[in-house]
Coordinates of C-alpha atoms and ligand atoms in Angstrom, one line a residue:
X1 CA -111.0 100.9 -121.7
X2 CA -113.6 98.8 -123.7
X3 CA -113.6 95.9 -125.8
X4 CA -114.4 96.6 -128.9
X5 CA -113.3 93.6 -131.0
X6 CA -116.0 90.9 -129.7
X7 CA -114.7 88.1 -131.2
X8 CA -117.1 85.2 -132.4
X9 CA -119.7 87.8 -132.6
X10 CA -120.7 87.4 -136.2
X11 CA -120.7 83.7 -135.8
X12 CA -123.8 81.5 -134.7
X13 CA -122.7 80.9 -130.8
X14 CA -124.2 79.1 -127.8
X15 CA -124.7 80.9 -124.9
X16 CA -123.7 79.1 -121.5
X17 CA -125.1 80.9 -118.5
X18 CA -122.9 80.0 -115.8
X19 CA -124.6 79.0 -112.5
X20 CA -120.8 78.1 -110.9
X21 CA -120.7 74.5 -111.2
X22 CA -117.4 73.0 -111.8
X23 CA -118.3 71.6 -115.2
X24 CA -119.6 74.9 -116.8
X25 CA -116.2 75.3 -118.6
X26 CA -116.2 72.0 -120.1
X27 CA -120.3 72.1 -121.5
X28 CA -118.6 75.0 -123.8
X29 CA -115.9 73.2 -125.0
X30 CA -117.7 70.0 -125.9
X31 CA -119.8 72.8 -127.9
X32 CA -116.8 73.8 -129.4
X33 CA -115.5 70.5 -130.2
X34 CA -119.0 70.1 -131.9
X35 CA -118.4 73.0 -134.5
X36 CA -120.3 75.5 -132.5
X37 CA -118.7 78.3 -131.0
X38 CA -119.8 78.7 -127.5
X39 CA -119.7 81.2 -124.7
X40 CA -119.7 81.5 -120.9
X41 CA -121.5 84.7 -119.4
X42 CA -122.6 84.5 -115.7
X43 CA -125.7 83.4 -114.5
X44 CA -126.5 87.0 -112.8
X45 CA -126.5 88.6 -116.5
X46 CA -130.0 89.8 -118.0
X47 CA -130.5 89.6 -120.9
X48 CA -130.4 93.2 -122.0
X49 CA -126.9 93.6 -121.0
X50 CA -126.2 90.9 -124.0
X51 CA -126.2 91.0 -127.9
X52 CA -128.5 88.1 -128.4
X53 CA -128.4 88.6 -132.9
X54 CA -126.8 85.5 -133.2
X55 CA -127.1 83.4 -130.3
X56 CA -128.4 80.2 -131.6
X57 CA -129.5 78.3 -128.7
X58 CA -128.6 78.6 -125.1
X59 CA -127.7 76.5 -121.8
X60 CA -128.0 76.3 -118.4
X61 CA -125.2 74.4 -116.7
X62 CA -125.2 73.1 -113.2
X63 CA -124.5 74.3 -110.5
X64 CA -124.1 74.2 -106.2
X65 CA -127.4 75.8 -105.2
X66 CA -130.9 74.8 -104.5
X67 CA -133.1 76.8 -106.6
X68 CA -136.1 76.7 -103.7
X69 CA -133.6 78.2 -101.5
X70 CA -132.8 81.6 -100.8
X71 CA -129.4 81.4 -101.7
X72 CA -130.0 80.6 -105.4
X73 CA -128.2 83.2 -107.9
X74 CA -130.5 85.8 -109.7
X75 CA -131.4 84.7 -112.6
X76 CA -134.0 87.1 -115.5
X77 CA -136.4 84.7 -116.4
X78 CA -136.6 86.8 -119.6
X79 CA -133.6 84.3 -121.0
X80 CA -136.6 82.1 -121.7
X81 CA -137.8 84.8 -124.0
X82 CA -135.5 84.6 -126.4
X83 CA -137.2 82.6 -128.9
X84 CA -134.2 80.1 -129.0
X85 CA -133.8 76.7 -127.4
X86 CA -132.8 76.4 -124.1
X87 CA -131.2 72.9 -122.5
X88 CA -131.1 72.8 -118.9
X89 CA -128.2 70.9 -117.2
X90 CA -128.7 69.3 -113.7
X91 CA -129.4 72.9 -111.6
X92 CA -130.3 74.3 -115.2
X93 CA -132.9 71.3 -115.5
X94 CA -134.1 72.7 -111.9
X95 CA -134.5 76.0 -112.6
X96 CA -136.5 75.2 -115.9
X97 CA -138.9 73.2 -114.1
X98 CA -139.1 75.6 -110.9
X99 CA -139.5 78.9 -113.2
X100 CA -142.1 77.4 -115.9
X101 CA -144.5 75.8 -113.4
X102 CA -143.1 72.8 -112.3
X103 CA -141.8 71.7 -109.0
X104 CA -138.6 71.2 -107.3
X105 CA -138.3 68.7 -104.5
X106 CA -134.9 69.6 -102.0
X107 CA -133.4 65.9 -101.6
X108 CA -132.6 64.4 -98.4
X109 CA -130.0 62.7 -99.4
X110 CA -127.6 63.6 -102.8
X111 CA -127.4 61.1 -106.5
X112 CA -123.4 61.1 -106.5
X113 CA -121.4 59.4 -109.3
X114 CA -122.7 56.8 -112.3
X115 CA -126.5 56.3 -112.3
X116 CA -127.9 54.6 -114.9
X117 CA -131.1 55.9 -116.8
X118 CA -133.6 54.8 -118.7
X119 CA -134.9 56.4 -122.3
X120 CA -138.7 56.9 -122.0
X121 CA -138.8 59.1 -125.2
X122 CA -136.3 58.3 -127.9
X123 CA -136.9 61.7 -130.0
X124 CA -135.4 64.8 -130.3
X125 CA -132.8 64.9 -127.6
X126 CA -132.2 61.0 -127.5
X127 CA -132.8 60.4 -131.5
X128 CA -130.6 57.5 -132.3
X129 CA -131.5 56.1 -128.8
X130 CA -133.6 53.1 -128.2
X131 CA -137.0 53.4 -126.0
X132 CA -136.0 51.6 -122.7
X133 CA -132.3 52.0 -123.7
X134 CA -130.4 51.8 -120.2
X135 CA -127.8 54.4 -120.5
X136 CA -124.8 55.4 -118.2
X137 CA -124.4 59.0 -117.0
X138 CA -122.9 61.0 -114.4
X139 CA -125.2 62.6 -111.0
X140 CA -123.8 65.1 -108.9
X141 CA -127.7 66.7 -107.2
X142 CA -129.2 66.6 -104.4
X143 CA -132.9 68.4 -105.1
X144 CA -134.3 66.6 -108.3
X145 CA -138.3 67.5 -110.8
X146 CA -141.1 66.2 -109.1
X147 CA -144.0 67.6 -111.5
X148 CA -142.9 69.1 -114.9
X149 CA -143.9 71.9 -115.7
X150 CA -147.4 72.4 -118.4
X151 CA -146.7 71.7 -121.7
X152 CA -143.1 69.1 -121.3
X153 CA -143.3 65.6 -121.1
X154 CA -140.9 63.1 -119.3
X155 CA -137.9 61.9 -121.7
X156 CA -136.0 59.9 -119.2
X157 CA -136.0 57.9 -115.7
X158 CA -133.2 57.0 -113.1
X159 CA -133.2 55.6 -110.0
X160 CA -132.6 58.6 -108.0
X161 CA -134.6 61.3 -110.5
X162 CA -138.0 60.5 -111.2
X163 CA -137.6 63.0 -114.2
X164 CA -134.2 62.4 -115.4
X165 CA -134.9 64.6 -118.9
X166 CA -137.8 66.5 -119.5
X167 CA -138.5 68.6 -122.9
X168 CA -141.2 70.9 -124.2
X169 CA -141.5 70.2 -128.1
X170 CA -143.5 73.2 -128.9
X171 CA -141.0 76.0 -127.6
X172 CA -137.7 73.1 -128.1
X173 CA -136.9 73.4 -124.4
X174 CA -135.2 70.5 -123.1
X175 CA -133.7 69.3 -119.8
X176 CA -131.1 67.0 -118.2
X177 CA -130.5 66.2 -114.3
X178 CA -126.9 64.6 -115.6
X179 CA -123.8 65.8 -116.9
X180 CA -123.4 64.8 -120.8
X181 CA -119.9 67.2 -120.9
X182 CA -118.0 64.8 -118.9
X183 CA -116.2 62.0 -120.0
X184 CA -118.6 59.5 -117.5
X185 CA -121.8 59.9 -119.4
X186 CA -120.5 58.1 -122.4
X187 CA -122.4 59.3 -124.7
X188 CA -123.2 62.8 -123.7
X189 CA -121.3 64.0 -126.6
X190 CA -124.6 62.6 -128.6
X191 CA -127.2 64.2 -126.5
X192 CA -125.8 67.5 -126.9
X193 CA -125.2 66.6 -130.7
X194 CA -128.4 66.1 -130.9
X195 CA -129.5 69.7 -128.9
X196 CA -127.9 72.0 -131.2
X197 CA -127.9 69.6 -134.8
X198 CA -131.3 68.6 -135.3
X199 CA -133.4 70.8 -131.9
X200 CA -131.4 73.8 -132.2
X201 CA -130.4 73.9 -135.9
X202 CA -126.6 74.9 -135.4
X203 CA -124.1 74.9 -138.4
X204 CA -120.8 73.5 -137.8
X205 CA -119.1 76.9 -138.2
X206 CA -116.4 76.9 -135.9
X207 CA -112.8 75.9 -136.7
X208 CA -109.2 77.0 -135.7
X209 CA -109.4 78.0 -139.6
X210 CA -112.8 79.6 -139.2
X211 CA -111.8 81.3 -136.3
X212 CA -108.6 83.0 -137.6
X213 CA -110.3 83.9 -140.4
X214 CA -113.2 86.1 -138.4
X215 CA -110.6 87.6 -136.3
X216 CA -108.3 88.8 -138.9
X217 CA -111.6 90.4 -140.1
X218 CA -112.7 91.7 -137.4
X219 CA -109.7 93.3 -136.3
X220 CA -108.6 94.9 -139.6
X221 CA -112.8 96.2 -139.2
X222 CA -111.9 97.7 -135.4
X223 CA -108.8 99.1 -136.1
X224 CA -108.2 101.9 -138.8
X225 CA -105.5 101.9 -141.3
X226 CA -103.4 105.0 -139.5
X227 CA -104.0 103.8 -136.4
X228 CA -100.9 101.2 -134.5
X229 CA -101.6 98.6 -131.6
X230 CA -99.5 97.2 -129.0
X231 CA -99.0 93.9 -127.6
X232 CA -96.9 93.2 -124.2
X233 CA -95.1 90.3 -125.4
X234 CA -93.9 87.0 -123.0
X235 CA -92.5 84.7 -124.8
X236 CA -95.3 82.5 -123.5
X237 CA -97.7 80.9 -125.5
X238 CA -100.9 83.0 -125.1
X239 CA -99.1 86.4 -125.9
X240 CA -97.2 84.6 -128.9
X241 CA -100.1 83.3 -130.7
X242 CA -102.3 86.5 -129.8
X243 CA -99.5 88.4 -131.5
X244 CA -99.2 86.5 -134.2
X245 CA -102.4 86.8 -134.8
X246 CA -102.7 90.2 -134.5
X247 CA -99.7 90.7 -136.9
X248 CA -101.9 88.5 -139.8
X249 CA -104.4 91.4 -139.5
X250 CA -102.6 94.8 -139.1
X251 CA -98.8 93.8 -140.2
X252 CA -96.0 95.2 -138.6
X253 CA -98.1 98.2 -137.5
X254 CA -98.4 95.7 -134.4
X255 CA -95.5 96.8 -131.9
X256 CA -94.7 93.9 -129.7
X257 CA -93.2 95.6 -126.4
X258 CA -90.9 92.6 -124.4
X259 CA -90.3 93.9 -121.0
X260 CA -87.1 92.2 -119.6
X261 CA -87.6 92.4 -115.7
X262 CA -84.6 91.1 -114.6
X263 CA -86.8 88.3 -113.7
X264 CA -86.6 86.4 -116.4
X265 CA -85.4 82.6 -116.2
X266 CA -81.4 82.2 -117.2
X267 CA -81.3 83.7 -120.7
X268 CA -84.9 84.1 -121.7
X269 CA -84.8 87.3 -122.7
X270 CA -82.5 86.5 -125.8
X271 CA -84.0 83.3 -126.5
X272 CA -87.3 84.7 -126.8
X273 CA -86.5 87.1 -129.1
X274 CA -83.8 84.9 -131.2
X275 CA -87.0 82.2 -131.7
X276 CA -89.6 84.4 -132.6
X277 CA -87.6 86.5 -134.9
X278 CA -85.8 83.0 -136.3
X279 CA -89.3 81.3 -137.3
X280 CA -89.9 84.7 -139.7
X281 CA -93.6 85.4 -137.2
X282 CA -93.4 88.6 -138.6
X283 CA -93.4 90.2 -135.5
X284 CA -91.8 93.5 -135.0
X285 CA -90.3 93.4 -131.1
X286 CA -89.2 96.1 -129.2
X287 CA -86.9 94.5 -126.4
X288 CA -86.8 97.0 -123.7
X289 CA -83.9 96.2 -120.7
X290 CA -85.4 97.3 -117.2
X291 CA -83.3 95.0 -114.9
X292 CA -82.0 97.6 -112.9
X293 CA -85.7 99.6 -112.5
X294 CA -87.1 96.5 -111.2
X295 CA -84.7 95.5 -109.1
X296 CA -84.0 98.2 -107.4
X297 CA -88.0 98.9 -106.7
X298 CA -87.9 95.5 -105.2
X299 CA -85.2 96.2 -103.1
X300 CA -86.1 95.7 -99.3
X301 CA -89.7 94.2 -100.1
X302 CA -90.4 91.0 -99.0
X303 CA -94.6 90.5 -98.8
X304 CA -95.5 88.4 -101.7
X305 CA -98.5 90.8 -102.4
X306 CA -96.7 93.8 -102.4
X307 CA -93.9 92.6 -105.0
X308 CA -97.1 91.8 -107.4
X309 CA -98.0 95.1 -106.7
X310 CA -94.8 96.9 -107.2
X311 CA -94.0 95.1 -110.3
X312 CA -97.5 95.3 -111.8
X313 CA -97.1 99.3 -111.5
X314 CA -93.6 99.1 -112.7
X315 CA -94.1 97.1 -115.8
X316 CA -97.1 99.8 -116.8
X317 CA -94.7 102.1 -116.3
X318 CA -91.8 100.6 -118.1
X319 CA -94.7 99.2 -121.2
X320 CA -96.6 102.6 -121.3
X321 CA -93.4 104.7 -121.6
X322 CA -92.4 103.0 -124.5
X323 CA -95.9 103.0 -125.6
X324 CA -96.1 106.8 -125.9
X325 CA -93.2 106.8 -128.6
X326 CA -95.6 105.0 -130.8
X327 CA -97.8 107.5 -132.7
X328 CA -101.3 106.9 -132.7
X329 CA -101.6 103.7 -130.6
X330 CA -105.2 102.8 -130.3
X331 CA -105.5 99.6 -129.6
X332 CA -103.9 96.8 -127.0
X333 CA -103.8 93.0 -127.3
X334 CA -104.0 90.8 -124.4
X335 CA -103.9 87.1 -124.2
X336 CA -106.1 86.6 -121.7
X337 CA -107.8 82.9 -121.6
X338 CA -110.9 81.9 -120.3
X339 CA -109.2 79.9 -117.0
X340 CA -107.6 83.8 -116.2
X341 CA -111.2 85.7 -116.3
X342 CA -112.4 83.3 -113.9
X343 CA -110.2 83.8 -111.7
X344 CA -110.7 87.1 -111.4
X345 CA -114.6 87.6 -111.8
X346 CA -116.9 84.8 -109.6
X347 CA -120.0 84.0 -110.7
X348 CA -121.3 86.7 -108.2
X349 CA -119.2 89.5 -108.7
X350 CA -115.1 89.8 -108.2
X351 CA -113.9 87.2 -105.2
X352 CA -111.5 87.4 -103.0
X353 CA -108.2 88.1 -104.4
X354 CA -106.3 85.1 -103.9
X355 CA -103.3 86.6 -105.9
X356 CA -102.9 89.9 -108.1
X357 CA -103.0 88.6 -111.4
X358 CA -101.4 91.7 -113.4
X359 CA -102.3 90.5 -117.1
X360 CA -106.0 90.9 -116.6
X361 CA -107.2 93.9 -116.0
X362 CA -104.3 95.4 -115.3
X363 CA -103.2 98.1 -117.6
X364 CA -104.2 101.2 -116.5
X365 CA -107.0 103.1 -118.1
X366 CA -104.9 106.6 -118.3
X367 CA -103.5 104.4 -121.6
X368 CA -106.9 105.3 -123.3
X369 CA -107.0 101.7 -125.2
X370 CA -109.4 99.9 -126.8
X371 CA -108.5 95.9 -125.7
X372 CA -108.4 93.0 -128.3
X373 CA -108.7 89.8 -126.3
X374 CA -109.0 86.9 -128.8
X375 CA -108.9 84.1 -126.6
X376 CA -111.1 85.2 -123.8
X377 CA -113.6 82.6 -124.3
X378 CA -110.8 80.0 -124.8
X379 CA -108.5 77.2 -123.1
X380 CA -104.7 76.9 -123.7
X381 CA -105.1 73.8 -125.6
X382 CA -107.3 75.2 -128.0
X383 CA -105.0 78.2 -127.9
X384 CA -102.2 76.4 -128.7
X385 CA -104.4 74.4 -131.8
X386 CA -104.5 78.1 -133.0
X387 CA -101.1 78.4 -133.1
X388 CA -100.4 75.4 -134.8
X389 CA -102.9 76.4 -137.4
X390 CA -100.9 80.1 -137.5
X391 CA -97.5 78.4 -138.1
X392 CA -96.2 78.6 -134.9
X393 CA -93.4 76.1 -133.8
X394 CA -94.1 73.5 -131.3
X395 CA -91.1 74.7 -129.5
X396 CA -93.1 78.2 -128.4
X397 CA -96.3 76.2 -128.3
X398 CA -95.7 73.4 -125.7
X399 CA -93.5 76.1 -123.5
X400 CA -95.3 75.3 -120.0
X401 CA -96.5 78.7 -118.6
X402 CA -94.2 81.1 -116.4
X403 CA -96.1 84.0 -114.2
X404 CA -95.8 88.0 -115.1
X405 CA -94.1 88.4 -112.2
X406 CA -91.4 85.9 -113.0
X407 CA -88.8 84.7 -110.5
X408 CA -89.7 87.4 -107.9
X409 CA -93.0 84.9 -106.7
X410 CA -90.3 81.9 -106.8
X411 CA -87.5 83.9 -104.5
X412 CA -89.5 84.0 -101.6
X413 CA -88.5 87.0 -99.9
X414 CA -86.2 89.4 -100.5
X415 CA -85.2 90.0 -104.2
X416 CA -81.9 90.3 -104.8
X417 CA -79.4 89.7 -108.1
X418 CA -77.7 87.2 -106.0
X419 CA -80.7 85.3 -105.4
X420 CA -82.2 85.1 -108.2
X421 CA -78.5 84.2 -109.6
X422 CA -78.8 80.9 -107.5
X423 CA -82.8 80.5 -108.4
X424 CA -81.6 80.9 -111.8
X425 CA -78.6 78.0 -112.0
X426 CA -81.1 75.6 -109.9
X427 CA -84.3 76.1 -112.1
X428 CA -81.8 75.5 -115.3
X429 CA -80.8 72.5 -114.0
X430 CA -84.2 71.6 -112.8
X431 CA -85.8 72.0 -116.4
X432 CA -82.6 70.3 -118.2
X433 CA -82.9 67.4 -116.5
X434 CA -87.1 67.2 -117.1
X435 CA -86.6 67.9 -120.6
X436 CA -83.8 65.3 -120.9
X437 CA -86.5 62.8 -119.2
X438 CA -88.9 63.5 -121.9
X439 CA -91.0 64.9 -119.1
X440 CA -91.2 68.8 -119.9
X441 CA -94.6 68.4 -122.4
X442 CA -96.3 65.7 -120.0
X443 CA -96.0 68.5 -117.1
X444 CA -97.8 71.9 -116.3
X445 CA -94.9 73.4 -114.9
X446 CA -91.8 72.3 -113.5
X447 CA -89.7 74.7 -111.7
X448 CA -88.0 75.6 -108.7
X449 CA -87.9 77.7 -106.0
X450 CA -85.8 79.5 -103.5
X451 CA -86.9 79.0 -99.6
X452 CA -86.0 81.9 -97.0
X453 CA -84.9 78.9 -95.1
X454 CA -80.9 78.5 -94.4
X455 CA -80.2 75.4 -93.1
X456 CA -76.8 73.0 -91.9
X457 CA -75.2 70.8 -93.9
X458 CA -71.8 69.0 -94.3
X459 CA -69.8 69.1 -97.2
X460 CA -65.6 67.7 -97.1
X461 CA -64.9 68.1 -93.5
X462 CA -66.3 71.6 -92.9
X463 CA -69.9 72.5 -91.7
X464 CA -72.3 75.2 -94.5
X465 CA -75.0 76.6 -93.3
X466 CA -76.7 78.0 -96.7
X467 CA -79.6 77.8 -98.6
X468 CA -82.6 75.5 -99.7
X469 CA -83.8 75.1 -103.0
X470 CA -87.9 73.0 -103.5
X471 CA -88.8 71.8 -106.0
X472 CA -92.2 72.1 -107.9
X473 CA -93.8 69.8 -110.8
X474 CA -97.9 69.8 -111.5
X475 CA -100.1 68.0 -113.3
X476 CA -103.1 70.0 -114.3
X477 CA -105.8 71.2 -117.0
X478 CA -105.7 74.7 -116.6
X479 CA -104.2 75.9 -113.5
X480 CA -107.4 76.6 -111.6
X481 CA -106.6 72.9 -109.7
X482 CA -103.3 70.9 -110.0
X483 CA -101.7 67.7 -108.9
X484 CA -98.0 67.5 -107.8
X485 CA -96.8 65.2 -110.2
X486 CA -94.9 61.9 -109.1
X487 CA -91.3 61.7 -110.8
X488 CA -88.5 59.1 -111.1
X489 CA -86.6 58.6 -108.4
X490 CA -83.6 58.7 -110.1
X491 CA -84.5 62.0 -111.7
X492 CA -84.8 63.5 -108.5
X493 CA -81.8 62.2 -107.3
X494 CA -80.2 63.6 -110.3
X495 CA -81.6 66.7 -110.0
X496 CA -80.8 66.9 -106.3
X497 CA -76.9 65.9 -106.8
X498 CA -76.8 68.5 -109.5
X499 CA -78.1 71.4 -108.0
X500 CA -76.3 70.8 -104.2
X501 CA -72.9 70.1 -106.3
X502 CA -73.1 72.9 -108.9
X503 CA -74.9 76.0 -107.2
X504 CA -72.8 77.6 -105.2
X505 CA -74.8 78.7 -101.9
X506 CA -77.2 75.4 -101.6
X507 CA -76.7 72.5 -99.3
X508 CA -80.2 71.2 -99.3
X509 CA -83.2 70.8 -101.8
X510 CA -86.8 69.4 -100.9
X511 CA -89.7 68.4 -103.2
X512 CA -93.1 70.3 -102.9
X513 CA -95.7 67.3 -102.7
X514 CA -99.2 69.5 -102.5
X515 CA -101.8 69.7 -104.6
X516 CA -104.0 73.1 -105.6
X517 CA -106.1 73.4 -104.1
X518 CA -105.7 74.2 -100.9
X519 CA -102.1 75.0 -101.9
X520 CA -101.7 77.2 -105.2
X521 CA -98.9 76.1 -107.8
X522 CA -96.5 79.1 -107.1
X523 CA -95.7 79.8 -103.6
X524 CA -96.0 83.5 -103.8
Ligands
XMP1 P1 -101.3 79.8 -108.8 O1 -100.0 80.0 -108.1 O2 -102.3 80.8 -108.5 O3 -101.1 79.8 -110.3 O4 -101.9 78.4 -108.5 C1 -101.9 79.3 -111.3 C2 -101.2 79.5 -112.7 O5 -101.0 80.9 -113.0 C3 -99.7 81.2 -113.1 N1 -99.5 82.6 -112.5 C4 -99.6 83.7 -113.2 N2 -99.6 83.9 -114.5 N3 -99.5 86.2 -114.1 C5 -99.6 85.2 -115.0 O6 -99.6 85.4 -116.2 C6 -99.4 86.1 -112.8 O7 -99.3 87.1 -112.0 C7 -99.4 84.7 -112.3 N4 -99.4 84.2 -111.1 C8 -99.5 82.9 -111.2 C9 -98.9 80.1 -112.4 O8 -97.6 80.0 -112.9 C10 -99.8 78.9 -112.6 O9 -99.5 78.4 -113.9

C-alpha cells in the first residue's frame, strides 16, 4: 500500500529536517502561515530517498543532541548539496558550523529562556533590522559556534553565544542559535520572512484556497475515471473534511463507509449521518450496524491493548467486507494529521508503542490500496480552516475529537451493553452541561469515564454499593501534551448532582486532575 497522491508536491515547499526538538512542528507552520507550504521529514532521511524538484529552500530545526557527541542523529551531509538555501536553527546552526568547518564548543552550563541579542549584520536575514539593534529571542542550548566555518561571517551576538547567527552570502546559508518559531522571539516571524522572501526567493503560494485547488487536481490525476475510492468515515473532523474533499474531486464515486461499533457516544450514529447528509456535503454514506459483532468480540476482554487490538481487526473486517461490494475500489482516504504520524514514527525509527493507534497504518495491505492522505503534513486547526473554506458547518468543525475505538478505551474493563449504557447517560450529561457553559469549543475533550471501581454510598436510608463515574476535560494543542483544564465549581457540582441522581448504577463521580504527559488523555 503506497502513497501515491503526494500532496503539495507541485507546489514550491520548504523542507524541515527534523532533528526531534519540540519546536520542529511549529518552524513548519510559521512557514505555512508565511504562504509557503512546508514539510517535516526526519533528520535520518538522505537525500536520495526524497523528490527535491521543488523544494525551495530547506531547514534545520533544533533539536536535544550534541552534534560532537556520539549520540547525534545521522545526518547526509549531501542536504547541503542541493543548491538551495539552508537555515540552521539552534542544533541546525550546530550542525552547519560542525559539518562545513567550523567548530562546536559542548557548554558547561545551558542558555535557557529570553536572551537578548545583538544585530552585528543588518542584511539579508535581519534586513529591516538596525546594526546594534538589541533584540529579544528565545535559547534553549547548551553547546553553542566557537569558529564559523570558511566563507560565513558573524550576523549576531548574545550573551551566552558568541555567534548568535552566522550566514554564508555566497551559497545563502544562514544560521540561528534561537528559536524565531515561537511566540518569545518577537519578531522571529520577520527573520524567517526574510529567509524564504528575499534569501530564498519563495512565492506566497500556499492557501486553504490554493491547497484545495492542487488536491482536487491531483487526485482527479491519481485516480482514473472507472476507478471508485473509499473513505472510513467518523463523524469527526479529519475524516469529514478529507471526505469532503475527496468528494469535490471524484463525486459520489467516493463511498463513505460509517462503521457503527456499538461504541459510539448516545445517538452518534444517527446524528452523524442526519448532519452530513442535512448540510447537502455530497457525500454518499454507507452506514453499516455492527453492534452486536463488536460486542460480542469484546466480550470477556478486559486488557486495554487487547480491546485496541480486537477492534482494530474487527473494524477491517467489518470496513473491508463492505469494501469488496464496491467494484473497482482503488484508492483509500485517510485523515491522518501530522500530530498522528508522529506518534507513530520517532525521529529514529517507530518508538515504543504507547497505544495502538488503529487509523494510521492500520488497514491491512491484503486491501491492495493506494492511500490518499491530504492532511499528513497538517494540524487540526489548519484542518479545520480547510473545512471552513469547503463549506463545512462549524457544528462538524469544532466537534472535539473522539478515539477509533470509542467508549471501549473509556469503560475500563470489561465491555458490556450495560456499561456502556451507564457510560453513555453520564458522558451525555457530562457534554450537556459543558456545552451549556459555553465551554465545549474552549476544551480539547471533555468526556467521561467509567472506573472498574465500585464503591459505598448512601442514598434515602439504604446503603449502594455501585459504580464510579471520572471525569475528564483537557486543554491542549494537539494531543501530543495536554493540561486538565480547571472548571467552575458550580459546573462540577452540577455535573456531579446530575449524573449520581439520573444514572441509574452510580453513587460516586471523581475529576481526573493530570496532565499528559506522564498521564495520556484517555485512560485506556
Ligand atoms: P492519548 O490518550 O494517547 O490520546 O493521550 C491523544 C489523543 O488521541 C485520541 N486517541 C485516538 N484517536 N484513534 C484515534 O483516532 C485512537 O485509537 C485513539 N486513541 C486516542 C485521544 O482521544 C486524544 O485526543
Amino acid at each position: 500500500m503506497g502513497r501515491v497522491v503526494a500532496f503539495g508536491s507541485s507546489m514550491q515547499r520548504v523542507l524541515v529536517l527534523d532533528f526531534g526538538s519540540q519546536y520542529t512542528q511549529l518552524i513548519a507552520r510559521r512557514v505555512r502561515e508565511l504562504g509557503v507550504y512546508s514539510e517535516i521529514i526526519p533528520c535520518t532521511k538522505r537525500v536520495s530517498e526524497h523528490d527535491t524538484a521543488d523544494v525551495k529552500a530547506i531547514i534545520l530545526s533544533g533539536g536535544p543532541a550534541s552534534v560532537v557527541s556520539s549520540d547525534a542523529p545521522p545526518f547526509d551531509v549531501n542536504w547541503f548539496d542541493c543548491k538551495v538555501p539552508v537555515l540552521g536553527v539552534c542544533y541546525g546552526m550546530q550542525l552547519m558550523a560542525h559539518v562545513l568547518g567550523g567548530k562546536v564548543e559542548q557548554g558547561s552550563s545551558r542558555e535557557y529562556g529570553y536572551a537578548t541579542l545583538t544585530v552585528t549584520d543588518n542584511t539579508a536575514l535581519f534586513a529591516g533590522f538596525e546594526k546594534s539593534e538589541k533584540v529579544t529571542a528565545w535559547m534553549s542550548h547548551g553547546d553553542h559556534v566557537q569558529a564559523l566555518p570558511p566563507g560565513f561571517t558573524r550576523l549576531a551576538e548574545s550573551p551566552g553565544a558568541p555567534v548568535a547567527a552566522m550566514g554564508n552570502s555566497q551559497r545563502n546559508f544562514y544560521a540561528i542559535q534561537f528559536h524565531p518559531e515561537v511566540v518569545h522571539t518577537p519578531r522571529g516571524k520577520e527573520i524567517l520572512s526574510n529567509f524564504l522572501f528575499a534569501i530564498a526567493g519563495c512565492e506566497k503560494s500556499w492557501s486553504p484556497e490554493g491547497f484545495i485547488e492542487q488536491s482536487i487536481k491531483q487526485i482527479q490525476d491519481s485516480v482514473a475515471p472507472s476507478s471508485n475510492v473509499i473513505c472510513g468515515l467518523s463523524g469527526g473532523v479529519d475524516s469529514t473534511v478529507a471526505a469532503v474533499l475527496v468528494a469535490r474531486a471524484v463525486g459520489d464515486r467516493l463511498h463513505c463507509i460509517f462503521v457503527d461499533n456499538g461504541l459510539l457516544r448516545r445517538d452518534e450514529a444517527s446524528k452523524v449521518v442526519e448532519r452530513l447528509g442535512a448540510h447537502g456535503l455530497g457525500l454518499n454514506i454507507h452506514l453499516i450496524k455492527a453492534e452486536e459483532k463488536f460486542l460480542s468480540e469484546l466480550s470477556g476482554v478486559t486488557e486495554p491493548e487487547e480491546k485496541r487490538k480486537i477492534i482494530g481487526r474487527v473494524f477491517i473486517e467489518v470496513f473491508d467486507a463492505e469494501a469488496q461490494k464496491i467494484s473497482k475500489v482503488t484508492h483509500l482516504v485517510q485523515g491522518t494529521l501530522y500530530p498522528d504520524v508522529i506518534e507513530s514514527v520517532s525521529v529514529r525509527g517507530p518508538s515504543a508503542t504507547i497505544k495502538t493507534h488503529h487509523n494510521v497504518g492500520g488497514l491491512p495491505e491484503k486491501m491492495q490500496l493506494k492511500l490518499i492522505e491530504p492532511f499528513r503534513e497538517l494540524f487540526k486547526d489548519e484542518v479545520r480552516a480547510l473545512g471552513r473554506q469547503l463549506g463545512i458547518p462549524d457544528e462538524i468543525l469544532q466537534r472535539q475529537p473522539f478515539p477509533g475505538p470509542g467508549l471501549a478505551v473509556r469503560v475500563l474493563g470489561e465491555v458490556t451493553p450495560e456499561r456502556l449504557r451507564i457510560l453513555r447517560e453520564a458522558d451525555h450529561i457530562f457534554v450537556e452541561e459543558i456545552k451549556a457553559e459555553g465551554l465545549y469549543e474552549t476544551l480539547w475533550q471533555s468526556f467521561t469515564v467509567l472506573l472498574p471501581v465500585k464503591s459505598v454510598g448512601v442514598m434515602g436510608d439504604g446503603r449502594t454499593y455501585e459504580q464510579t463515574i471520572a471525569l475528564r476535560a483537557v486543554q491542549s494543542e494537539d494531543g501530543m501534551t495536554a493540561d486538565w483544564a480547571y472548571l467552575p465549581q458550580e459546573l462540577l457540582r452540577r455535573v456531579s448532582n446530575r449524573i449520581i441522581n439520573e444514572v441509574k448504577g452510580v453513587n460516586r463521580v471523581v475529576l481526573d486532575i493530570s496532565s499528559k504527559p506522564p498521564a495520556t488523555i484517555e485512560w485506556e
